[in-house]
């Protein structure tokens, strides 16, 4: 089981040609933003596909995905990069609703996890985290959920690949009911109960 899990997170070295000025631009941006060039390239491709409205359709043969006339082939066992978070709970399912009202609950990997402490750390290192995400792109201590007065905040802990909210990298943000944050390709959804 662990061997199968690690094969899905394994990266394959691929080569491509890039104009020198583009590569220099990615290197400059990675230094300025404090992230890897690989992360920027992946994000650039994701945004390019998003702006051109490339969307996966149903698989026709289990090995390829069709995008608006183009077919991309995936290696066997490749996983979908970004998983869509579950729909937010209906108003009848939650007692709070506003930021700070009720218990803060995080939905990760299809499971609800109450944030039961005032500093809840999320990262790759099991011994240093309250929630461990086994992914080499996630930093040892990637971010923390922190309670300040009656409000909850998500705070990036100087991670390499950052925390993303609505397509933008954030350093710290107050958590609102229904917010979804991404740690690399892992969605974290929050609600109050």
PDB file of C-alpha atoms in Angstrom:
ATOM      1  CA  UNK A   1       0.000   0.000   0.000  1.00  0.00           C
ATOM      2  CA  UNK A   2       2.739   2.468   0.934  1.00  0.00           C
ATOM      3  CA  UNK A   3       4.640   1.610  -2.265  1.00  0.00           C
ATOM      4  CA  UNK A   4       1.551   2.405  -4.380  1.00  0.00           C
ATOM      5  CA  UNK A   5       1.034   5.690  -2.507  1.00  0.00           C
ATOM      6  CA  UNK A   6       4.640   6.782  -3.086  1.00  0.00           C
ATOM      7  CA  UNK A   7       4.443   5.948  -6.813  1.00  0.00           C
ATOM      8  CA  UNK A   8       1.553   8.387  -7.228  1.00  0.00           C
ATOM      9  CA  UNK A   9       3.591  11.197  -5.644  1.00  0.00           C
ATOM     10  CA  UNK A  10       6.737  10.374  -7.623  1.00  0.00           C
ATOM     11  CA  UNK A  11       7.835  12.967 -10.162  1.00  0.00           C
ATOM     12  CA  UNK A  12       9.070  12.050 -13.603  1.00  0.00           C
ATOM     13  CA  UNK A  13      11.936  14.038 -15.065  1.00  0.00           C
ATOM     14  CA  UNK A  14      10.835  15.531 -18.361  1.00  0.00           C
ATOM     15  CA  UNK A  15      12.692  17.872 -20.639  1.00  0.00           C
ATOM     16  CA  UNK A  16      11.395  20.714 -22.747  1.00  0.00           C
ATOM     17  CA  UNK A  17      12.789  23.664 -24.631  1.00  0.00           C
ATOM     18  CA  UNK A  18      12.313  27.176 -23.301  1.00  0.00           C
ATOM     19  CA  UNK A  19      13.522  30.486 -24.624  1.00  0.00           C
ATOM     20  CA  UNK A  20      16.444  31.804 -22.571  1.00  0.00           C
ATOM     21  CA  UNK A  21      14.578  34.958 -21.546  1.00  0.00           C
ATOM     22  CA  UNK A  22      11.605  32.900 -20.302  1.00  0.00           C
ATOM     23  CA  UNK A  23      13.822  30.605 -18.261  1.00  0.00           C
ATOM     24  CA  UNK A  24      15.611  33.637 -16.780  1.00  0.00           C
ATOM     25  CA  UNK A  25      12.237  35.173 -15.979  1.00  0.00           C
ATOM     26  CA  UNK A  26      11.108  31.994 -14.157  1.00  0.00           C
ATOM     27  CA  UNK A  27      14.391  31.894 -12.206  1.00  0.00           C
ATOM     28  CA  UNK A  28      14.012  35.563 -11.227  1.00  0.00           C
ATOM     29  CA  UNK A  29      10.360  35.058 -10.228  1.00  0.00           C
ATOM     30  CA  UNK A  30      11.187  31.969  -8.165  1.00  0.00           C
ATOM     31  CA  UNK A  31      13.817  33.917  -6.219  1.00  0.00           C
ATOM     32  CA  UNK A  32      11.497  36.888  -5.676  1.00  0.00           C
ATOM     33  CA  UNK A  33       8.520  34.737  -4.668  1.00  0.00           C
ATOM     34  CA  UNK A  34      10.541  32.251  -2.627  1.00  0.00           C
ATOM     35  CA  UNK A  35       9.291  29.191  -4.498  1.00  0.00           C
ATOM     36  CA  UNK A  36      10.766  26.643  -6.879  1.00  0.00           C
ATOM     37  CA  UNK A  37      10.999  27.118 -10.655  1.00  0.00           C
ATOM     38  CA  UNK A  38       9.176  23.787 -10.988  1.00  0.00           C
ATOM     39  CA  UNK A  39       6.241  25.162  -8.986  1.00  0.00           C
ATOM     40  CA  UNK A  40       6.060  28.278 -11.185  1.00  0.00           C
ATOM     41  CA  UNK A  41       6.150  26.230 -14.389  1.00  0.00           C
ATOM     42  CA  UNK A  42       3.361  23.970 -13.137  1.00  0.00           C
ATOM     43  CA  UNK A  43       1.275  26.969 -12.084  1.00  0.00           C
ATOM     44  CA  UNK A  44       1.897  28.692 -15.452  1.00  0.00           C
ATOM     45  CA  UNK A  45       0.675  25.613 -17.328  1.00  0.00           C
ATOM     46  CA  UNK A  46      -2.350  25.294 -15.055  1.00  0.00           C
ATOM     47  CA  UNK A  47      -3.289  28.953 -15.616  1.00  0.00           C
ATOM     48  CA  UNK A  48      -2.715  28.646 -19.369  1.00  0.00           C
ATOM     49  CA  UNK A  49      -5.076  25.655 -19.547  1.00  0.00           C
ATOM     50  CA  UNK A  50      -7.616  27.447 -17.347  1.00  0.00           C
ATOM     51  CA  UNK A  51      -7.640  30.614 -19.501  1.00  0.00           C
ATOM     52  CA  UNK A  52      -8.066  28.564 -22.669  1.00  0.00           C
ATOM     53  CA  UNK A  53     -10.903  26.602 -21.028  1.00  0.00           C
ATOM     54  CA  UNK A  54      -9.212  23.217 -21.388  1.00  0.00           C
ATOM     55  CA  UNK A  55     -11.273  20.827 -19.298  1.00  0.00           C
ATOM     56  CA  UNK A  56     -10.940  17.083 -18.966  1.00  0.00           C
ATOM     57  CA  UNK A  57     -13.805  15.108 -20.457  1.00  0.00           C
ATOM     58  CA  UNK A  58     -14.700  11.550 -19.619  1.00  0.00           C
ATOM     59  CA  UNK A  59     -11.873   9.149 -20.250  1.00  0.00           C
ATOM     60  CA  UNK A  60     -12.364   7.254 -23.449  1.00  0.00           C
ATOM     61  CA  UNK A  61      -9.700   4.591 -22.939  1.00  0.00           C
ATOM     62  CA  UNK A  62      -8.286   4.835 -19.412  1.00  0.00           C
ATOM     63  CA  UNK A  63      -4.935   6.165 -20.694  1.00  0.00           C
ATOM     64  CA  UNK A  64      -5.698   9.543 -22.223  1.00  0.00           C
ATOM     65  CA  UNK A  65      -7.719  12.648 -21.548  1.00  0.00           C
ATOM     66  CA  UNK A  66      -9.334  14.702 -24.284  1.00  0.00           C
ATOM     67  CA  UNK A  67      -9.152  18.486 -24.101  1.00  0.00           C
ATOM     68  CA  UNK A  68     -11.102  20.509 -26.683  1.00  0.00           C
ATOM     69  CA  UNK A  69      -9.714  18.600 -29.632  1.00  0.00           C
ATOM     70  CA  UNK A  70      -6.307  17.675 -28.167  1.00  0.00           C
ATOM     71  CA  UNK A  71      -5.470  14.378 -26.525  1.00  0.00           C
ATOM     72  CA  UNK A  72      -2.954  14.174 -23.709  1.00  0.00           C
ATOM     73  CA  UNK A  73      -1.579  10.796 -22.668  1.00  0.00           C
ATOM     74  CA  UNK A  74      -0.905  10.029 -19.021  1.00  0.00           C
ATOM     75  CA  UNK A  75       1.342   7.321 -17.652  1.00  0.00           C
ATOM     76  CA  UNK A  76      -0.419   4.394 -15.970  1.00  0.00           C
ATOM     77  CA  UNK A  77      -1.289   5.171 -12.356  1.00  0.00           C
ATOM     78  CA  UNK A  78      -1.050   8.950 -12.814  1.00  0.00           C
ATOM     79  CA  UNK A  79      -3.367  10.771 -10.484  1.00  0.00           C
ATOM     80  CA  UNK A  80      -5.461  13.822 -11.144  1.00  0.00           C
ATOM     81  CA  UNK A  81      -3.527  16.883  -9.945  1.00  0.00           C
ATOM     82  CA  UNK A  82      -6.138  19.081  -8.354  1.00  0.00           C
ATOM     83  CA  UNK A  83      -9.012  17.425  -6.610  1.00  0.00           C
ATOM     84  CA  UNK A  84     -12.203  19.398  -6.354  1.00  0.00           C
ATOM     85  CA  UNK A  85     -13.161  19.925  -2.715  1.00  0.00           C
ATOM     86  CA  UNK A  86     -16.514  18.578  -1.575  1.00  0.00           C
ATOM     87  CA  UNK A  87     -19.447  20.990  -1.788  1.00  0.00           C
ATOM     88  CA  UNK A  88     -19.828  23.195   1.289  1.00  0.00           C
ATOM     89  CA  UNK A  89     -22.361  21.998   3.853  1.00  0.00           C
ATOM     90  CA  UNK A  90     -25.847  23.448   3.547  1.00  0.00           C
ATOM     91  CA  UNK A  91     -27.004  26.006   6.084  1.00  0.00           C
ATOM     92  CA  UNK A  92     -29.099  23.318   7.790  1.00  0.00           C
ATOM     93  CA  UNK A  93     -25.957  21.216   8.367  1.00  0.00           C
ATOM     94  CA  UNK A  94     -24.073  23.875  10.296  1.00  0.00           C
ATOM     95  CA  UNK A  95     -24.966  25.741  13.416  1.00  0.00           C
ATOM     96  CA  UNK A  96     -22.544  28.646  13.105  1.00  0.00           C
ATOM     97  CA  UNK A  97     -22.023  30.004   9.622  1.00  0.00           C
ATOM     98  CA  UNK A  98     -20.112  33.175  10.269  1.00  0.00           C
ATOM     99  CA  UNK A  99     -16.380  33.302  10.825  1.00  0.00           C
ATOM    100  CA  UNK A 100     -15.742  32.646  14.502  1.00  0.00           C
ATOM    101  CA  UNK A 101     -19.199  31.159  15.156  1.00  0.00           C
ATOM    102  CA  UNK A 102     -19.159  27.551  16.303  1.00  0.00           C
ATOM    103  CA  UNK A 103     -16.422  24.954  15.978  1.00  0.00           C
ATOM    104  CA  UNK A 104     -13.950  25.265  13.086  1.00  0.00           C
ATOM    105  CA  UNK A 105     -13.951  22.124  10.933  1.00  0.00           C
ATOM    106  CA  UNK A 106     -11.473  21.387   8.145  1.00  0.00           C
ATOM    107  CA  UNK A 107     -12.448  19.044   5.312  1.00  0.00           C
ATOM    108  CA  UNK A 108      -9.385  17.285   3.897  1.00  0.00           C
ATOM    109  CA  UNK A 109      -9.255  14.223   1.686  1.00  0.00           C
ATOM    110  CA  UNK A 110     -12.999  13.656   2.140  1.00  0.00           C
ATOM    111  CA  UNK A 111     -12.812  13.632   5.940  1.00  0.00           C
ATOM    112  CA  UNK A 112     -13.986  16.233   8.436  1.00  0.00           C
ATOM    113  CA  UNK A 113     -11.347  17.137  11.008  1.00  0.00           C
ATOM    114  CA  UNK A 114     -12.171  19.490  13.875  1.00  0.00           C
ATOM    115  CA  UNK A 115      -9.455  22.066  14.532  1.00  0.00           C
ATOM    116  CA  UNK A 116      -9.348  21.476  18.251  1.00  0.00           C
ATOM    117  CA  UNK A 117      -6.415  23.663  19.264  1.00  0.00           C
ATOM    118  CA  UNK A 118      -5.400  27.300  18.960  1.00  0.00           C
ATOM    119  CA  UNK A 119      -2.351  26.504  16.777  1.00  0.00           C
ATOM    120  CA  UNK A 120      -2.905  23.616  14.363  1.00  0.00           C
ATOM    121  CA  UNK A 121       0.124  22.879  12.122  1.00  0.00           C
ATOM    122  CA  UNK A 122      -0.160  21.266   8.690  1.00  0.00           C
ATOM    123  CA  UNK A 123       2.906  19.858   6.949  1.00  0.00           C
ATOM    124  CA  UNK A 124       4.855  16.906   5.610  1.00  0.00           C
ATOM    125  CA  UNK A 125       6.697  16.000   8.839  1.00  0.00           C
ATOM    126  CA  UNK A 126       4.598  13.675  10.964  1.00  0.00           C
ATOM    127  CA  UNK A 127       6.412  14.556  14.203  1.00  0.00           C
ATOM    128  CA  UNK A 128       6.016  18.328  13.620  1.00  0.00           C
ATOM    129  CA  UNK A 129       2.415  18.465  12.317  1.00  0.00           C
ATOM    130  CA  UNK A 130      -1.124  18.035  13.562  1.00  0.00           C
ATOM    131  CA  UNK A 131      -2.162  17.099  10.010  1.00  0.00           C
ATOM    132  CA  UNK A 132       0.422  15.294   7.891  1.00  0.00           C
ATOM    133  CA  UNK A 133       0.262  15.491   4.093  1.00  0.00           C
ATOM    134  CA  UNK A 134       2.588  12.975   2.463  1.00  0.00           C
ATOM    135  CA  UNK A 135       3.771  14.954  -0.548  1.00  0.00           C
ATOM    136  CA  UNK A 136       7.328  16.068  -1.317  1.00  0.00           C
ATOM    137  CA  UNK A 137       6.014  19.470  -2.478  1.00  0.00           C
ATOM    138  CA  UNK A 138       4.541  20.194   0.962  1.00  0.00           C
ATOM    139  CA  UNK A 139       7.019  21.723   3.428  1.00  0.00           C
ATOM    140  CA  UNK A 140       7.798  20.053   6.760  1.00  0.00           C
ATOM    141  CA  UNK A 141       5.739  22.737   8.515  1.00  0.00           C
ATOM    142  CA  UNK A 142       3.779  24.276   5.647  1.00  0.00           C
ATOM    143  CA  UNK A 143       1.117  26.374   7.377  1.00  0.00           C
ATOM    144  CA  UNK A 144      -0.752  26.813  10.634  1.00  0.00           C
ATOM    145  CA  UNK A 145      -4.364  27.445  11.562  1.00  0.00           C
ATOM    146  CA  UNK A 146      -4.232  29.981  14.376  1.00  0.00           C
ATOM    147  CA  UNK A 147      -6.952  31.384  16.621  1.00  0.00           C
ATOM    148  CA  UNK A 148      -6.665  35.059  17.495  1.00  0.00           C
ATOM    149  CA  UNK A 149      -9.386  36.486  19.734  1.00  0.00           C
ATOM    150  CA  UNK A 150     -12.591  35.052  18.225  1.00  0.00           C
ATOM    151  CA  UNK A 151     -11.268  34.655  14.668  1.00  0.00           C
ATOM    152  CA  UNK A 152      -9.329  31.910  12.892  1.00  0.00           C
ATOM    153  CA  UNK A 153      -6.501  32.570  10.441  1.00  0.00           C
ATOM    154  CA  UNK A 154      -4.447  30.444   8.087  1.00  0.00           C
ATOM    155  CA  UNK A 155      -0.774  31.460   8.072  1.00  0.00           C
ATOM    156  CA  UNK A 156       1.962  30.316   5.695  1.00  0.00           C
ATOM    157  CA  UNK A 157       5.015  29.173   7.680  1.00  0.00           C
ATOM    158  CA  UNK A 158       7.554  30.297   5.039  1.00  0.00           C
ATOM    159  CA  UNK A 159       6.789  27.205   2.958  1.00  0.00           C
ATOM    160  CA  UNK A 160       8.487  26.675  -0.391  1.00  0.00           C
ATOM    161  CA  UNK A 161       5.299  26.359  -2.461  1.00  0.00           C
ATOM    162  CA  UNK A 162       2.998  28.548  -0.402  1.00  0.00           C
ATOM    163  CA  UNK A 163      -0.712  28.598   0.397  1.00  0.00           C
ATOM    164  CA  UNK A 164      -3.135  29.545  -2.355  1.00  0.00           C
ATOM    165  CA  UNK A 165      -6.608  31.073  -2.028  1.00  0.00           C
ATOM    166  CA  UNK A 166      -8.697  31.867  -5.108  1.00  0.00           C
ATOM    167  CA  UNK A 167      -5.673  31.554  -7.379  1.00  0.00           C
ATOM    168  CA  UNK A 168      -3.413  33.881  -5.374  1.00  0.00           C
ATOM    169  CA  UNK A 169      -0.641  33.039  -2.959  1.00  0.00           C
ATOM    170  CA  UNK A 170      -1.328  34.359   0.543  1.00  0.00           C
ATOM    171  CA  UNK A 171       0.809  34.860   3.641  1.00  0.00           C
ATOM    172  CA  UNK A 172      -2.038  35.088   6.140  1.00  0.00           C
ATOM    173  CA  UNK A 173      -5.826  35.281   5.790  1.00  0.00           C
ATOM    174  CA  UNK A 174      -8.824  35.234   8.084  1.00  0.00           C
ATOM    175  CA  UNK A 175     -10.795  32.016   7.511  1.00  0.00           C
ATOM    176  CA  UNK A 176     -14.375  32.566   6.372  1.00  0.00           C
ATOM    177  CA  UNK A 177     -17.050  29.864   6.245  1.00  0.00           C
ATOM    178  CA  UNK A 178     -16.644  27.830   3.033  1.00  0.00           C
ATOM    179  CA  UNK A 179     -13.104  29.049   2.264  1.00  0.00           C
ATOM    180  CA  UNK A 180     -10.921  26.644   0.271  1.00  0.00           C
ATOM    181  CA  UNK A 181      -7.128  26.912   0.431  1.00  0.00           C
ATOM    182  CA  UNK A 182      -4.646  24.889  -1.608  1.00  0.00           C
ATOM    183  CA  UNK A 183      -1.357  23.489  -0.348  1.00  0.00           C
ATOM    184  CA  UNK A 184       0.194  22.528  -3.681  1.00  0.00           C
ATOM    185  CA  UNK A 185      -2.566  20.349  -5.168  1.00  0.00           C
ATOM    186  CA  UNK A 186      -4.297  19.566  -1.866  1.00  0.00           C
ATOM    187  CA  UNK A 187      -7.550  21.447  -1.098  1.00  0.00           C
ATOM    188  CA  UNK A 188      -8.395  22.354   2.500  1.00  0.00           C
ATOM    189  CA  UNK A 189     -11.981  23.494   2.991  1.00  0.00           C
ATOM    190  CA  UNK A 190     -13.211  25.155   6.177  1.00  0.00           C
ATOM    191  CA  UNK A 191     -16.616  25.514   7.730  1.00  0.00           C
ATOM    192  CA  UNK A 192     -18.042  26.415  11.133  1.00  0.00           C
ATOM    193  CA  UNK A 193     -20.428  24.068  12.962  1.00  0.00           C
TER     194      UNK A 193
END
